[in-house]
Tab-separated table of C-alpha atoms in Angstrom:
chain	number	residue	atom	x	y	z
A	1	UNK	CA	-68.866	-47.536	118.968
A	2	UNK	CA	-70.479	-46.747	122.050
A	3	UNK	CA	-67.946	-43.940	124.128
A	4	UNK	CA	-68.353	-43.575	127.910
A	5	UNK	CA	-66.482	-41.522	129.475
A	6	UNK	CA	-64.957	-41.071	132.838
A	7	UNK	CA	-64.426	-37.540	135.101
A	8	UNK	CA	-60.774	-38.012	137.210
A	9	UNK	CA	-62.084	-35.497	139.539
A	10	UNK	CA	-65.315	-33.513	141.457
A	11	UNK	CA	-65.292	-30.308	138.347
A	12	UNK	CA	-64.687	-32.168	135.682
A	13	UNK	CA	-67.973	-34.424	136.475
A	14	UNK	CA	-69.789	-31.153	136.748
A	15	UNK	CA	-69.079	-29.931	133.760
A	16	UNK	CA	-69.902	-33.423	132.132
A	17	UNK	CA	-72.810	-32.549	133.886
A	18	UNK	CA	-73.646	-29.606	132.479
A	19	UNK	CA	-72.534	-30.622	129.074
A	20	UNK	CA	-75.504	-33.518	129.514
A	21	UNK	CA	-77.605	-31.206	130.506
A	22	UNK	CA	-77.016	-27.769	127.527
A	23	UNK	CA	-77.253	-30.483	125.565
A	24	UNK	CA	-80.739	-32.102	126.004
A	25	UNK	CA	-82.316	-28.455	126.982
A	26	UNK	CA	-80.766	-27.112	123.322
A	27	UNK	CA	-82.685	-30.489	121.378
A	28	UNK	CA	-86.188	-30.320	123.685
A	29	UNK	CA	-86.684	-26.118	123.603
A	30	UNK	CA	-86.379	-26.638	119.573
A	31	UNK	CA	-89.476	-28.957	119.762
A	32	UNK	CA	-93.225	-27.864	119.378
A	33	UNK	CA	-95.180	-30.098	121.964
A	34	UNK	CA	-96.117	-28.596	125.273
A	35	UNK	CA	-94.983	-31.967	126.392
A	36	UNK	CA	-91.252	-31.069	125.352
A	37	UNK	CA	-91.294	-27.268	126.722
A	38	UNK	CA	-92.748	-29.100	130.293
A	39	UNK	CA	-89.091	-31.276	129.863
A	40	UNK	CA	-87.170	-28.618	129.528
A	41	UNK	CA	-87.766	-26.745	132.222
A	42	UNK	CA	-87.224	-29.127	134.325
A	43	UNK	CA	-84.291	-29.622	132.542
A	44	UNK	CA	-83.682	-26.180	133.171
A	45	UNK	CA	-84.874	-26.401	136.374
A	46	UNK	CA	-81.558	-29.183	136.749
A	47	UNK	CA	-78.389	-26.582	135.423
A	48	UNK	CA	-79.729	-24.292	137.959
A	49	UNK	CA	-78.542	-26.403	140.335
A	50	UNK	CA	-75.500	-27.882	139.214
A	51	UNK	CA	-74.557	-24.720	138.183
A	52	UNK	CA	-75.265	-23.210	141.803
A	53	UNK	CA	-71.913	-23.780	143.345
A	54	UNK	CA	-70.019	-20.618	144.532
A	55	UNK	CA	-66.987	-22.115	142.911
A	56	UNK	CA	-68.358	-22.946	139.752
A	57	UNK	CA	-67.817	-20.031	138.012
A	58	UNK	CA	-64.439	-19.569	139.055
A	59	UNK	CA	-63.144	-22.886	138.486
A	60	UNK	CA	-63.675	-21.893	135.249
A	61	UNK	CA	-61.996	-19.057	134.668
A	62	UNK	CA	-59.025	-20.403	135.693
A	63	UNK	CA	-59.642	-23.483	133.394
A	64	UNK	CA	-60.377	-21.154	130.429
A	65	UNK	CA	-56.622	-18.858	131.945
A	66	UNK	CA	-55.174	-22.115	132.048
A	67	UNK	CA	-55.691	-22.849	128.840
A	68	UNK	CA	-54.481	-19.911	127.547
A	69	UNK	CA	-51.279	-19.684	129.243
A	70	UNK	CA	-50.759	-23.571	127.255
A	71	UNK	CA	-51.351	-22.343	124.552
A	72	UNK	CA	-50.068	-19.345	124.091
A	73	UNK	CA	-46.751	-21.787	125.528
A	74	UNK	CA	-46.351	-22.390	121.706
A	75	UNK	CA	-46.073	-18.857	120.185
A	76	UNK	CA	-43.164	-19.105	118.129
A	77	UNK	CA	-43.779	-23.041	117.220
A	78	UNK	CA	-42.587	-23.713	113.467
A	79	UNK	CA	-44.645	-26.572	113.684
A	80	UNK	CA	-47.776	-24.635	114.868
A	81	UNK	CA	-49.988	-22.494	112.714
A	82	UNK	CA	-49.579	-19.458	114.318
A	83	UNK	CA	-53.147	-18.071	112.470
A	84	UNK	CA	-54.690	-21.312	114.159
A	85	UNK	CA	-52.989	-20.310	117.535
A	86	UNK	CA	-54.379	-16.901	117.183
A	87	UNK	CA	-58.403	-17.981	116.655
A	88	UNK	CA	-58.112	-20.201	119.831
A	89	UNK	CA	-56.332	-17.684	121.503
A	90	UNK	CA	-59.519	-15.043	121.015
A	91	UNK	CA	-61.859	-17.633	121.292
A	92	UNK	CA	-60.696	-18.755	125.105
A	93	UNK	CA	-60.834	-14.480	125.478
A	94	UNK	CA	-63.942	-14.216	124.447
A	95	UNK	CA	-65.986	-16.773	126.924
A	96	UNK	CA	-63.313	-15.762	129.775
A	97	UNK	CA	-64.944	-12.430	128.965
A	98	UNK	CA	-68.666	-13.269	127.926
A	99	UNK	CA	-68.996	-15.194	131.545
A	100	UNK	CA	-66.184	-13.081	133.965
A	101	UNK	CA	-69.344	-9.614	133.061
A	102	UNK	CA	-71.791	-12.105	134.922
A	103	UNK	CA	-72.187	-10.395	138.524
A	104	UNK	CA	-73.094	-12.859	141.371
A	105	UNK	CA	-73.918	-16.248	141.051
A	106	UNK	CA	-74.937	-18.263	137.561
A	107	UNK	CA	-78.837	-17.807	136.786
A	108	UNK	CA	-79.580	-16.000	139.868
A	109	UNK	CA	-82.207	-13.440	138.042
A	110	UNK	CA	-83.805	-16.416	137.568
A	111	UNK	CA	-84.737	-16.978	141.098
A	112	UNK	CA	-86.705	-13.972	141.482
A	113	UNK	CA	-88.783	-15.261	138.402
A	114	UNK	CA	-91.952	-16.118	140.755
A	115	UNK	CA	-93.460	-17.940	137.586
A	116	UNK	CA	-90.156	-20.135	137.604
A	117	UNK	CA	-89.943	-20.586	141.567
A	118	UNK	CA	-93.389	-21.695	141.525
A	119	UNK	CA	-93.025	-24.545	138.847
A	120	UNK	CA	-89.831	-25.509	140.267
A	121	UNK	CA	-90.982	-25.938	144.171
A	122	UNK	CA	-93.955	-27.831	142.242
A	123	UNK	CA	-92.466	-30.206	140.053
A	124	UNK	CA	-90.291	-32.507	142.711
A	125	UNK	CA	-93.380	-33.258	143.948
A	126	UNK	CA	-95.163	-36.695	141.831
A	127	UNK	CA	-97.909	-34.958	139.961
A	128	UNK	CA	-97.132	-31.552	141.689
A	129	UNK	CA	-97.106	-30.204	137.914
A	130	UNK	CA	-101.436	-30.378	138.325
A	131	UNK	CA	-103.676	-27.481	136.961
A	132	UNK	CA	-105.297	-27.081	140.042
A	133	UNK	CA	-101.551	-27.297	141.526
A	134	UNK	CA	-100.483	-24.675	138.878
A	135	UNK	CA	-103.051	-23.162	136.996
A	136	UNK	CA	-100.160	-20.617	135.369
A	137	UNK	CA	-98.302	-23.156	134.295
A	138	UNK	CA	-101.056	-25.199	133.140
A	139	UNK	CA	-102.003	-21.154	130.691
A	140	UNK	CA	-98.550	-21.167	129.873
A	141	UNK	CA	-98.796	-24.699	128.228
A	142	UNK	CA	-101.383	-24.133	126.223
A	143	UNK	CA	-99.706	-20.808	124.903
A	144	UNK	CA	-98.729	-20.922	121.226
A	145	UNK	CA	-95.292	-22.821	120.673
A	146	UNK	CA	-93.176	-19.908	119.367
A	147	UNK	CA	-94.364	-18.068	122.872
A	148	UNK	CA	-93.107	-20.789	125.101
A	149	UNK	CA	-89.812	-21.349	123.067
A	150	UNK	CA	-89.383	-17.333	122.863
A	151	UNK	CA	-89.595	-17.680	127.079
A	152	UNK	CA	-87.404	-20.817	127.456
A	153	UNK	CA	-84.959	-19.234	125.674
A	154	UNK	CA	-85.091	-16.543	127.438
A	155	UNK	CA	-85.062	-17.976	131.649
A	156	UNK	CA	-82.026	-20.706	129.520
A	157	UNK	CA	-79.693	-17.317	128.271
A	158	UNK	CA	-78.224	-16.444	131.028
A	159	UNK	CA	-76.097	-19.858	131.245
A	160	UNK	CA	-75.349	-19.710	127.999
A	161	UNK	CA	-71.363	-18.001	128.619
A	162	UNK	CA	-70.463	-21.000	130.337
A	163	UNK	CA	-72.628	-23.878	127.833
A	164	UNK	CA	-70.059	-22.189	125.856
A	165	UNK	CA	-67.110	-22.435	127.360
A	166	UNK	CA	-67.706	-25.565	128.799
A	167	UNK	CA	-68.362	-26.821	125.897
A	168	UNK	CA	-64.818	-25.692	124.677
A	169	UNK	CA	-62.941	-26.843	127.557
A	170	UNK	CA	-64.222	-30.187	127.393
A	171	UNK	CA	-63.295	-30.102	123.512
A	172	UNK	CA	-59.814	-28.581	124.604
A	173	UNK	CA	-59.857	-31.965	127.005
A	174	UNK	CA	-60.571	-34.858	124.761
A	175	UNK	CA	-58.459	-33.545	121.664
A	176	UNK	CA	-55.390	-34.365	124.252
A	177	UNK	CA	-56.167	-37.555	124.292
A	178	UNK	CA	-54.968	-39.540	122.295
A	179	UNK	CA	-57.129	-42.727	121.187
A	180	UNK	CA	-55.537	-46.397	121.532
A	181	UNK	CA	-56.505	-50.344	121.471
A	182	UNK	CA	-56.681	-52.130	123.769
A	183	UNK	CA	-57.488	-55.659	125.739
A	184	UNK	CA	-59.057	-56.474	128.799
A	185	UNK	CA	-58.021	-59.336	128.967
A	186	UNK	CA	-60.710	-61.912	130.693
A	187	UNK	CA	-62.679	-59.171	131.293
A	188	UNK	CA	-60.416	-57.159	132.929
A	189	UNK	CA	-58.249	-54.257	132.534
A	190	UNK	CA	-55.914	-52.552	135.335
A	191	UNK	CA	-53.524	-49.789	134.168
A	192	UNK	CA	-50.764	-47.419	136.636
A	193	UNK	CA	-50.523	-44.183	135.723
A	194	UNK	CA	-47.237	-41.943	135.655
A	195	UNK	CA	-46.751	-39.677	138.474
A	196	UNK	CA	-46.464	-36.320	137.956
A	197	UNK	CA	-49.087	-36.225	135.325
A	198	UNK	CA	-52.941	-34.830	135.612
A	199	UNK	CA	-55.229	-36.470	133.845
A	200	UNK	CA	-58.952	-35.370	134.290
A	201	UNK	CA	-61.051	-37.285	132.022
A	202	UNK	CA	-61.280	-40.936	130.471
A	203	UNK	CA	-63.218	-41.806	127.521
A	204	UNK	CA	-63.504	-45.155	126.446
A	205	UNK	CA	-64.792	-47.007	122.874
A	206	UNK	CA	-66.781	-50.010	122.519
A	207	UNK	CA	-68.536	-52.031	119.964
A	208	UNK	CA	-72.383	-52.270	121.192
A	209	UNK	CA	-72.347	-55.059	119.244
A	210	UNK	CA	-70.237	-57.289	122.266
A	211	UNK	CA	-73.478	-56.388	124.612
A	212	UNK	CA	-70.549	-55.428	127.669
A	213	UNK	CA	-71.117	-52.699	130.144
A	214	UNK	CA	-67.466	-51.385	131.151
A	215	UNK	CA	-67.269	-50.907	134.895
A	216	UNK	CA	-65.014	-47.763	135.536
A	217	UNK	CA	-62.568	-46.630	138.891
A	218	UNK	CA	-59.524	-44.366	138.476
A	219	UNK	CA	-57.605	-42.438	141.234
A	220	UNK	CA	-54.410	-40.298	139.708
A	221	UNK	CA	-52.790	-43.829	140.183
A	222	UNK	CA	-54.557	-46.328	138.875
A	223	UNK	CA	-57.048	-47.099	135.994
A	224	UNK	CA	-59.430	-50.285	137.141
A	225	UNK	CA	-61.919	-51.307	134.252
A	226	UNK	CA	-64.435	-54.282	134.366
A	227	UNK	CA	-66.289	-55.702	131.667
A	228	UNK	CA	-70.027	-56.532	132.309
A	229	UNK	CA	-73.037	-58.664	130.583
A	230	UNK	CA	-76.320	-57.882	131.496
A	231	UNK	CA	-78.213	-60.629	132.441
A	232	UNK	CA	-81.629	-61.228	131.194
A	233	UNK	CA	-82.760	-60.430	133.761
A	234	UNK	CA	-81.233	-57.235	134.217
A	235	UNK	CA	-78.295	-58.002	136.234
A	236	UNK	CA	-75.010	-56.985	135.443
A	237	UNK	CA	-71.988	-59.804	135.659
A	238	UNK	CA	-67.680	-60.026	135.172
A	239	UNK	CA	-67.221	-61.331	131.654
A	240	UNK	CA	-64.028	-63.480	132.068
A	241	UNK	CA	-64.162	-62.967	127.855
A	242	UNK	CA	-61.427	-60.471	126.279
A	243	UNK	CA	-63.056	-57.778	125.605
A	244	UNK	CA	-61.028	-55.402	123.029
A	245	UNK	CA	-62.424	-51.516	123.211
A	246	UNK	CA	-60.338	-47.793	122.514
A	247	UNK	CA	-59.189	-45.672	125.626
A	248	UNK	CA	-57.492	-42.096	125.620
A	249	UNK	CA	-56.433	-40.695	128.773
A	250	UNK	CA	-57.238	-37.078	128.953
A	251	UNK	CA	-55.376	-34.289	129.950
């Protein structure tokens, strides 16, 4: 099944983007080729750009505290394991403290690294990282793999608390939604949402054998999903077939 996730608000959109970037960075750092490490650095610059929003740290801290209050309300519920509840709240506290202890903007220290900032200014230019433009970077690419990996680990370390907090928040949100099997009749599903509930991401799973791509549009009142089929020229056209899929709304 192919999983699609659609954010209901800009905060969740940022979390999903960051998680994708952190996953990519983690995979690229573990590889040995200098080309993989080049793209690890470009991914790091993307993370710096996304996390530069001044309110991001505050948003994550508020969400961690909100989740803590939500789960503390389950105290005394006989259907809930107190041990499991304590462990989850301890995780939330740990991530809150780790993120709260970071001074200033996340990753601010990297902006003082001349080597990285020179590379960041050139990487957006097509072919801008050639050896005649950045001889120091060209030399770095010829360092031993272990040395490059150690540098990448050091440079990405300031984002560790943010990565772990975002991962936990998204995991908890995803687990809050119950998956249901639905049908897009004649290729379209339109569903009204209950008032008074603030949904976060929508999750949609569809069988790749169907050859269908969903187009999703959501707001606080309505979900609209159109099923599209890709033509041989790459163009997407709406299908009129009934399309089964799984969907969950996470709050």
